Amino acid sequence: MPCPSQDPSGAHQIRGPSRAPSSLILGPTRSFPGIDSQPSLSLRQWEEQGELLLPLIFLLLVLGSLLLYLAVSLMDPGYVNVQPQPQEEAKEEQTAMVPQTIPLRRCRYCLVLQPLRARHCRECRRCVRRYDHHCPWMENCVGERNHPLFVAYLALQLVVLLWGLYLAWSGLRFFQPWGLWLRSSGLLFATFLLLSLFSLVAGLLLASHLYLVASNTTTWEFISSHRIAYLRQRPGNPFDRGLIRNLAHFFCGWPSGSWETLWAEEEEEEEGSSQAV
């Protein structure tokens, strides 16, 4: 029972049991790394030490890959319009002035006159200029307009996957009993295996497309060269102009011009070389 005590005024006051100071109960305060009473100062210290730079770069890479994915999947891959626009009509007039060594055929599905290297996509139900393939992951065709962005997306996605693969590998600890390791690192190891598979697929796709770009050919032309008229008649690739010019034409659109014009120039060069011999 609490004992009464008398204050200076003479009144009785009931006091409870004495309490120890909170510092004695909790013990001495300790500061943990990364935890600060002022978060702004902690973030500023991390920024000065460069600890925020790598996560920020990783987030920017992920955001960039997402934006490239949306751009490739939503943009026009290079559809052949049923009613040509004025610019396309001017290109067709220029193409008509070039002596045609191979007749252009009309698509049996959408009934448009297919330019050279165009193909009809049954999933999109349209003819696509410089058709490469229909990507089920993008739900869109990869053609003349979005093929460079598709290659950039593969390169950026491979960097993100390899970075995640490195982070997953650095978190694994193998010098533990099997049961303890499975409970502590099993999910991380499964993530590592999944990222390894995705990295392998992305790396093979990027390598194959860089090879096709370097030789100025497409996936469809590479696989079905025996079925394409303008490739079946030639022993090699008529559009290959060397590594530098192929890369400049693919990424920068230089030298400009229709594929029919480039075909005619290739024919003239071959005829000139044969006459010189």
mmCIF file of C-alpha atoms in Angstrom:
data_model
loop_
_atom_site.group_PDB
_atom_site.id
_atom_site.type_symbol
_atom_site.label_atom_id
_atom_site.label_comp_id
_atom_site.label_asym_id
_atom_site.label_seq_id
_atom_site.Cartn_x
_atom_site.Cartn_y
_atom_site.Cartn_z
ATOM 1 C CA MET A 1 0.000 0.000 0.000
ATOM 2 C CA PRO A 2 1.307 3.477 -0.763
ATOM 3 C CA CYS A 3 2.246 5.429 2.301
ATOM 4 C CA PRO A 4 0.908 8.973 2.834
ATOM 5 C CA SER A 5 3.372 11.820 2.948
ATOM 6 C CA GLN A 6 2.864 15.383 3.931
ATOM 7 C CA ASP A 7 3.663 18.240 1.611
ATOM 8 C CA PRO A 8 4.812 21.670 2.804
ATOM 9 C CA SER A 9 1.218 22.941 2.847
ATOM 10 C CA GLY A 10 0.295 20.305 5.402
ATOM 11 C CA ALA A 11 -1.965 18.290 3.095
ATOM 12 C CA HIS A 12 -1.580 14.604 2.805
ATOM 13 C CA GLN A 13 -0.681 13.245 -0.660
ATOM 14 C CA ILE A 14 -0.539 9.681 -1.779
ATOM 15 C CA ARG A 15 2.530 8.733 -3.794
ATOM 16 C CA GLY A 16 2.980 5.557 -5.765
ATOM 17 C CA PRO A 17 6.049 3.398 -5.832
ATOM 18 C CA SER A 18 9.150 5.118 -7.029
ATOM 19 C CA ARG A 19 10.050 4.559 -10.686
ATOM 20 C CA ALA A 20 13.529 4.326 -12.087
ATOM 21 C CA PRO A 21 14.466 6.720 -14.854
ATOM 22 C CA SER A 22 13.761 5.513 -18.350
ATOM 23 C CA SER A 23 17.438 5.625 -19.201
ATOM 24 C CA LEU A 24 18.141 3.028 -16.520
ATOM 25 C CA ILE A 25 15.380 0.731 -17.769
ATOM 26 C CA LEU A 26 16.179 0.931 -21.480
ATOM 27 C CA GLY A 27 19.873 1.063 -20.974
ATOM 28 C CA PRO A 28 22.279 3.238 -22.943
ATOM 29 C CA THR A 29 21.017 4.286 -26.360
ATOM 30 C CA ARG A 30 22.844 2.843 -29.346
ATOM 31 C CA SER A 31 23.028 4.182 -32.873
ATOM 32 C CA PHE A 32 22.515 1.662 -35.656
ATOM 33 C CA PRO A 33 24.064 2.171 -39.101
ATOM 34 C CA GLY A 34 21.587 3.508 -41.600
ATOM 35 C CA ILE A 35 19.134 4.703 -38.881
ATOM 36 C CA ASP A 36 19.294 8.343 -38.014
ATOM 37 C CA SER A 37 17.018 10.678 -36.100
ATOM 38 C CA GLN A 38 17.171 13.044 -39.075
ATOM 39 C CA PRO A 39 16.443 11.115 -42.287
ATOM 40 C CA SER A 40 17.509 14.000 -44.477
ATOM 41 C CA LEU A 41 20.992 13.925 -42.991
ATOM 42 C CA SER A 42 21.163 10.144 -43.475
ATOM 43 C CA LEU A 43 20.123 10.394 -47.134
ATOM 44 C CA ARG A 44 22.616 13.187 -47.606
ATOM 45 C CA GLN A 45 25.375 11.008 -46.161
ATOM 46 C CA TRP A 46 24.403 8.129 -48.446
ATOM 47 C CA GLU A 47 24.447 10.492 -51.398
ATOM 48 C CA GLU A 48 27.893 11.805 -50.479
ATOM 49 C CA GLN A 49 29.206 8.269 -50.126
ATOM 50 C CA GLY A 50 27.746 7.264 -53.499
ATOM 51 C CA GLU A 51 25.437 4.613 -52.039
ATOM 52 C CA LEU A 52 22.359 6.017 -53.803
ATOM 53 C CA LEU A 53 23.908 6.194 -57.253
ATOM 54 C CA LEU A 54 23.773 2.503 -58.152
ATOM 55 C CA PRO A 55 20.121 1.940 -57.073
ATOM 56 C CA LEU A 56 19.131 5.078 -58.951
ATOM 57 C CA ILE A 57 20.886 3.876 -62.114
ATOM 58 C CA PHE A 58 19.213 0.472 -61.799
ATOM 59 C CA LEU A 59 15.766 2.060 -61.461
ATOM 60 C CA LEU A 60 16.440 4.274 -64.487
ATOM 61 C CA LEU A 61 17.447 1.224 -66.531
ATOM 62 C CA VAL A 62 14.269 -0.611 -65.536
ATOM 63 C CA LEU A 63 12.180 2.455 -66.394
ATOM 64 C CA GLY A 64 13.958 2.818 -69.739
ATOM 65 C CA SER A 65 13.335 -0.822 -70.639
ATOM 66 C CA LEU A 66 9.652 -0.417 -69.744
ATOM 67 C CA LEU A 67 9.330 2.675 -71.942
ATOM 68 C CA LEU A 68 11.042 0.908 -74.847
ATOM 69 C CA TYR A 69 8.715 -2.058 -74.438
ATOM 70 C CA LEU A 70 5.681 0.214 -74.637
ATOM 71 C CA ALA A 71 7.119 2.054 -77.640
ATOM 72 C CA VAL A 72 7.809 -1.148 -79.606
ATOM 73 C CA SER A 73 4.474 -2.753 -78.734
ATOM 74 C CA LEU A 74 2.285 0.300 -79.398
ATOM 75 C CA MET A 75 3.893 2.026 -82.367
ATOM 76 C CA ASP A 76 3.272 1.421 -86.059
ATOM 77 C CA PRO A 77 5.881 -1.130 -87.229
ATOM 78 C CA GLY A 78 5.644 0.146 -90.816
ATOM 79 C CA TYR A 79 2.280 -0.918 -92.177
ATOM 80 C CA VAL A 80 1.672 -0.626 -95.909
ATOM 81 C CA ASN A 81 -1.348 1.653 -96.248
ATOM 82 C CA VAL A 82 -4.180 0.604 -98.512
ATOM 83 C CA GLN A 83 -4.507 4.218 -99.671
ATOM 84 C CA PRO A 84 -0.972 5.655 -99.930
ATOM 85 C CA GLN A 85 -0.255 9.044 -98.378
ATOM 86 C CA PRO A 86 1.275 11.854 -100.507
ATOM 87 C CA GLN A 87 4.769 11.036 -99.279
ATOM 88 C CA GLU A 88 4.315 7.358 -100.090
ATOM 89 C CA GLU A 89 2.932 8.258 -103.510
ATOM 90 C CA ALA A 90 6.075 10.289 -104.206
ATOM 91 C CA LYS A 91 8.210 7.306 -103.166
ATOM 92 C CA GLU A 92 6.185 5.032 -105.449
ATOM 93 C CA GLU A 93 6.705 7.436 -108.335
ATOM 94 C CA GLN A 94 10.438 7.392 -107.710
ATOM 95 C CA THR A 95 10.320 3.608 -107.532
ATOM 96 C CA ALA A 96 8.405 3.452 -110.807
ATOM 97 C CA MET A 97 11.213 5.411 -112.509
ATOM 98 C CA VAL A 98 13.721 2.752 -111.445
ATOM 99 C CA PRO A 99 13.997 -0.174 -113.884
ATOM 100 C CA GLN A 100 12.356 -3.089 -112.104
ATOM 101 C CA THR A 101 14.401 -6.259 -112.347
ATOM 102 C CA ILE A 102 11.823 -8.156 -110.313
ATOM 103 C CA PRO A 103 8.049 -7.559 -110.489
ATOM 104 C CA LEU A 104 6.282 -6.519 -107.289
ATOM 105 C CA ARG A 105 3.438 -8.793 -106.281
ATOM 106 C CA ARG A 106 0.038 -7.988 -104.858
ATOM 107 C CA CYS A 107 -0.888 -9.336 -101.438
ATOM 108 C CA ARG A 108 -3.600 -11.970 -101.646
ATOM 109 C CA TYR A 109 -4.981 -11.043 -98.215
ATOM 110 C CA CYS A 110 -5.221 -7.221 -98.164
ATOM 111 C CA LEU A 111 -4.764 -6.749 -101.955
ATOM 112 C CA VAL A 112 -2.099 -4.026 -101.678
ATOM 113 C CA LEU A 113 0.962 -3.870 -103.891
ATOM 114 C CA GLN A 114 3.732 -5.099 -101.632
ATOM 115 C CA PRO A 115 7.010 -3.166 -101.692
ATOM 116 C CA LEU A 116 10.239 -5.101 -101.728
ATOM 117 C CA ARG A 117 10.982 -6.884 -98.414
ATOM 118 C CA ALA A 118 7.380 -6.463 -97.188
ATOM 119 C CA ARG A 119 5.246 -9.354 -95.938
ATOM 120 C CA HIS A 120 1.694 -9.858 -94.750
ATOM 121 C CA CYS A 121 1.272 -10.631 -91.019
ATOM 122 C CA ARG A 122 -1.726 -12.821 -90.310
ATOM 123 C CA GLU A 123 -1.850 -11.814 -86.629
ATOM 124 C CA CYS A 124 -1.894 -8.083 -87.413
ATOM 125 C CA ARG A 125 -3.794 -8.585 -90.711
ATOM 126 C CA ARG A 126 -1.614 -5.986 -92.396
ATOM 127 C CA CYS A 127 1.403 -5.903 -94.692
ATOM 128 C CA VAL A 128 4.558 -4.690 -92.926
ATOM 129 C CA ARG A 129 7.534 -3.001 -94.582
ATOM 130 C CA ARG A 130 10.861 -4.764 -94.038
ATOM 131 C CA TYR A 131 9.048 -7.423 -92.051
ATOM 132 C CA ASP A 132 11.231 -9.165 -89.468
ATOM 133 C CA HIS A 133 8.845 -11.231 -87.317
ATOM 134 C CA HIS A 134 5.724 -11.033 -85.182
ATOM 135 C CA CYS A 135 6.731 -10.922 -81.519
ATOM 136 C CA PRO A 136 4.184 -12.576 -79.188
ATOM 137 C CA TRP A 137 5.728 -10.866 -76.128
ATOM 138 C CA MET A 138 5.213 -7.451 -77.715
ATOM 139 C CA GLU A 139 1.886 -8.400 -79.328
ATOM 140 C CA ASN A 140 3.088 -6.471 -82.364
ATOM 141 C CA CYS A 141 5.129 -6.923 -85.504
ATOM 142 C CA VAL A 142 8.789 -5.954 -85.667
ATOM 143 C CA GLY A 143 9.266 -4.086 -88.909
ATOM 144 C CA GLU A 144 10.946 -1.147 -90.567
ATOM 145 C CA ARG A 145 9.967 1.497 -88.003
ATOM 146 C CA ASN A 146 10.321 -0.253 -84.642
ATOM 147 C CA HIS A 147 13.132 -2.739 -85.354
ATOM 148 C CA PRO A 148 15.891 -0.365 -84.073
ATOM 149 C CA LEU A 149 13.925 0.234 -80.870
ATOM 150 C CA PHE A 150 13.449 -3.515 -80.500
ATOM 151 C CA VAL A 151 17.222 -4.067 -80.629
ATOM 152 C CA ALA A 152 17.745 -1.263 -78.096
ATOM 153 C CA TYR A 153 15.121 -2.866 -75.840
ATOM 154 C CA LEU A 154 16.904 -6.230 -75.982
ATOM 155 C CA ALA A 155 20.246 -4.616 -75.095
ATOM 156 C CA LEU A 156 18.806 -2.660 -72.164
ATOM 157 C CA GLN A 157 16.816 -5.643 -70.913
ATOM 158 C CA LEU A 158 19.949 -7.801 -70.989
ATOM 159 C CA VAL A 159 21.820 -5.236 -68.872
ATOM 160 C CA VAL A 160 18.995 -5.215 -66.294
ATOM 161 C CA LEU A 161 18.860 -9.014 -66.173
ATOM 162 C CA LEU A 162 22.636 -9.365 -65.763
ATOM 163 C CA TRP A 163 22.593 -6.777 -62.993
ATOM 164 C CA GLY A 164 19.812 -8.645 -61.192
ATOM 165 C CA LEU A 165 21.710 -11.894 -61.738
ATOM 166 C CA TYR A 166 24.777 -10.405 -60.067
ATOM 167 C CA LEU A 167 22.720 -9.168 -57.102
ATOM 168 C CA ALA A 168 21.105 -12.585 -56.662
ATOM 169 C CA TRP A 169 24.479 -14.352 -56.817
ATOM 170 C CA SER A 170 26.068 -11.972 -54.304
ATOM 171 C CA GLY A 171 23.300 -12.740 -51.794
ATOM 172 C CA LEU A 172 23.796 -16.513 -51.846
ATOM 173 C CA ARG A 173 25.666 -18.182 -48.957
ATOM 174 C CA PHE A 174 26.717 -21.780 -49.623
ATOM 175 C CA PHE A 175 28.693 -22.619 -46.460
ATOM 176 C CA GLN A 176 25.669 -23.606 -44.396
ATOM 177 C CA PRO A 177 23.861 -26.835 -43.510
ATOM 178 C CA TRP A 178 21.508 -27.992 -46.236
ATOM 179 C CA GLY A 179 18.302 -27.443 -44.298
ATOM 180 C CA LEU A 180 19.288 -23.998 -43.082
ATOM 181 C CA TRP A 181 20.544 -23.000 -46.546
ATOM 182 C CA LEU A 182 17.301 -24.145 -48.172
ATOM 183 C CA ARG A 183 15.215 -22.072 -45.760
ATOM 184 C CA SER A 184 17.375 -18.964 -45.997
ATOM 185 C CA SER A 185 18.517 -19.010 -49.652
ATOM 186 C CA GLY A 186 16.155 -21.347 -51.491
ATOM 187 C CA LEU A 187 13.946 -18.606 -52.913
ATOM 188 C CA LEU A 188 16.968 -16.496 -53.852
ATOM 189 C CA PHE A 189 18.564 -19.446 -55.643
ATOM 190 C CA ALA A 190 15.339 -20.078 -57.595
ATOM 191 C CA THR A 191 15.351 -16.397 -58.577
ATOM 192 C CA PHE A 192 18.964 -16.775 -59.714
ATOM 193 C CA LEU A 193 18.063 -19.731 -61.939
ATOM 194 C CA LEU A 194 15.103 -17.868 -63.445
ATOM 195 C CA LEU A 195 17.196 -14.785 -64.156
ATOM 196 C CA SER A 196 19.860 -17.009 -65.722
ATOM 197 C CA LEU A 197 17.295 -18.461 -68.122
ATOM 198 C CA PHE A 198 15.936 -15.034 -69.061
ATOM 199 C CA SER A 199 19.459 -13.661 -69.517
ATOM 200 C CA LEU A 200 20.359 -16.537 -71.813
ATOM 201 C CA VAL A 201 17.272 -16.008 -73.971
ATOM 202 C CA ALA A 202 17.775 -12.227 -74.130
ATOM 203 C CA GLY A 203 21.474 -12.657 -74.951
ATOM 204 C CA LEU A 204 20.787 -15.110 -77.789
ATOM 205 C CA LEU A 205 18.064 -12.858 -79.225
ATOM 206 C CA LEU A 206 20.312 -9.805 -79.082
ATOM 207 C CA ALA A 207 23.240 -11.637 -80.688
ATOM 208 C CA SER A 208 21.063 -12.992 -83.500
ATOM 209 C CA HIS A 209 19.510 -9.600 -84.258
ATOM 210 C CA LEU A 210 22.894 -7.845 -84.215
ATOM 211 C CA TYR A 211 24.126 -10.409 -86.734
ATOM 212 C CA LEU A 212 21.077 -9.806 -88.926
ATOM 213 C CA VAL A 213 21.507 -6.043 -88.686
ATOM 214 C CA ALA A 214 25.209 -6.290 -89.553
ATOM 215 C CA SER A 215 24.360 -8.245 -92.722
ATOM 216 C CA ASN A 216 21.237 -6.160 -93.543
ATOM 217 C CA THR A 217 18.805 -9.034 -93.515
ATOM 218 C CA THR A 218 15.721 -9.952 -91.497
ATOM 219 C CA THR A 219 14.626 -12.976 -89.539
ATOM 220 C CA TRP A 220 12.028 -13.816 -92.167
ATOM 221 C CA GLU A 221 14.556 -13.503 -95.016
ATOM 222 C CA PHE A 222 17.152 -15.519 -93.104
ATOM 223 C CA ILE A 223 14.788 -18.418 -92.387
ATOM 224 C CA SER A 224 12.746 -18.407 -95.617
ATOM 225 C CA SER A 225 15.321 -17.325 -98.214
ATOM 226 C CA HIS A 226 14.477 -20.367 -100.361
ATOM 227 C CA ARG A 227 10.832 -19.221 -100.587
ATOM 228 C CA ILE A 228 11.437 -15.534 -101.404
ATOM 229 C CA ALA A 229 11.686 -14.690 -105.094
ATOM 230 C CA TYR A 230 14.179 -11.821 -104.837
ATOM 231 C CA LEU A 231 16.512 -13.951 -102.698
ATOM 232 C CA ARG A 232 16.032 -17.263 -104.478
ATOM 233 C CA GLN A 233 17.382 -15.777 -107.700
ATOM 234 C CA ARG A 234 20.569 -14.489 -106.062
ATOM 235 C CA PRO A 235 23.413 -16.453 -104.473
ATOM 236 C CA GLY A 236 23.958 -13.860 -101.716
ATOM 237 C CA ASN A 237 22.172 -11.055 -99.937
ATOM 238 C CA PRO A 238 21.549 -8.218 -102.448
ATOM 239 C CA PHE A 239 21.019 -5.653 -99.677
ATOM 240 C CA ASP A 240 24.342 -6.146 -97.892
ATOM 241 C CA ARG A 241 26.456 -2.985 -98.310
ATOM 242 C CA GLY A 242 29.109 -3.645 -95.713
ATOM 243 C CA LEU A 243 29.064 -3.407 -91.933
ATOM 244 C CA ILE A 244 29.331 0.379 -91.581
ATOM 245 C CA ARG A 245 26.714 1.235 -94.194
ATOM 246 C CA ASN A 246 24.373 -1.464 -92.909
ATOM 247 C CA LEU A 247 24.542 -0.105 -89.358
ATOM 248 C CA ALA A 248 24.176 3.496 -90.573
ATOM 249 C CA HIS A 249 21.117 2.592 -92.645
ATOM 250 C CA PHE A 250 19.508 0.583 -89.858
ATOM 251 C CA PHE A 251 19.963 3.012 -86.961
ATOM 252 C CA CYS A 252 20.154 6.367 -88.780
ATOM 253 C CA GLY A 253 18.301 5.749 -92.058
ATOM 254 C CA TRP A 254 21.356 6.611 -94.162
ATOM 255 C CA PRO A 255 21.700 6.266 -97.084
ATOM 256 C CA SER A 256 18.019 6.942 -97.670
ATOM 257 C CA GLY A 257 15.989 5.464 -100.488
ATOM 258 C CA SER A 258 13.655 2.611 -101.245
ATOM 259 C CA TRP A 259 14.790 -0.980 -101.336
ATOM 260 C CA GLU A 260 13.914 -1.080 -105.042
ATOM 261 C CA THR A 261 16.450 1.693 -105.664
ATOM 262 C CA LEU A 262 19.127 -0.150 -103.734
ATOM 263 C CA TRP A 263 18.285 -3.298 -105.670
ATOM 264 C CA ALA A 264 18.683 -1.455 -108.990
ATOM 265 C CA GLU A 265 22.009 0.028 -107.875
ATOM 266 C CA GLU A 266 23.228 -3.438 -106.935
ATOM 267 C CA GLU A 267 22.190 -4.730 -110.346
ATOM 268 C CA GLU A 268 24.026 -1.909 -112.106
ATOM 269 C CA GLU A 269 27.173 -2.553 -110.074
ATOM 270 C CA GLU A 270 27.088 -6.248 -110.925
ATOM 271 C CA GLU A 271 26.530 -5.536 -114.616
ATOM 272 C CA GLY A 272 29.402 -3.026 -114.623
ATOM 273 C CA SER A 273 31.742 -5.473 -112.926
ATOM 274 C CA SER A 274 30.769 -8.279 -115.326
ATOM 275 C CA GLN A 275 31.381 -6.061 -118.346
ATOM 276 C CA ALA A 276 34.749 -4.997 -116.963
ATOM 277 C CA VAL A 277 35.766 -8.634 -116.597
#
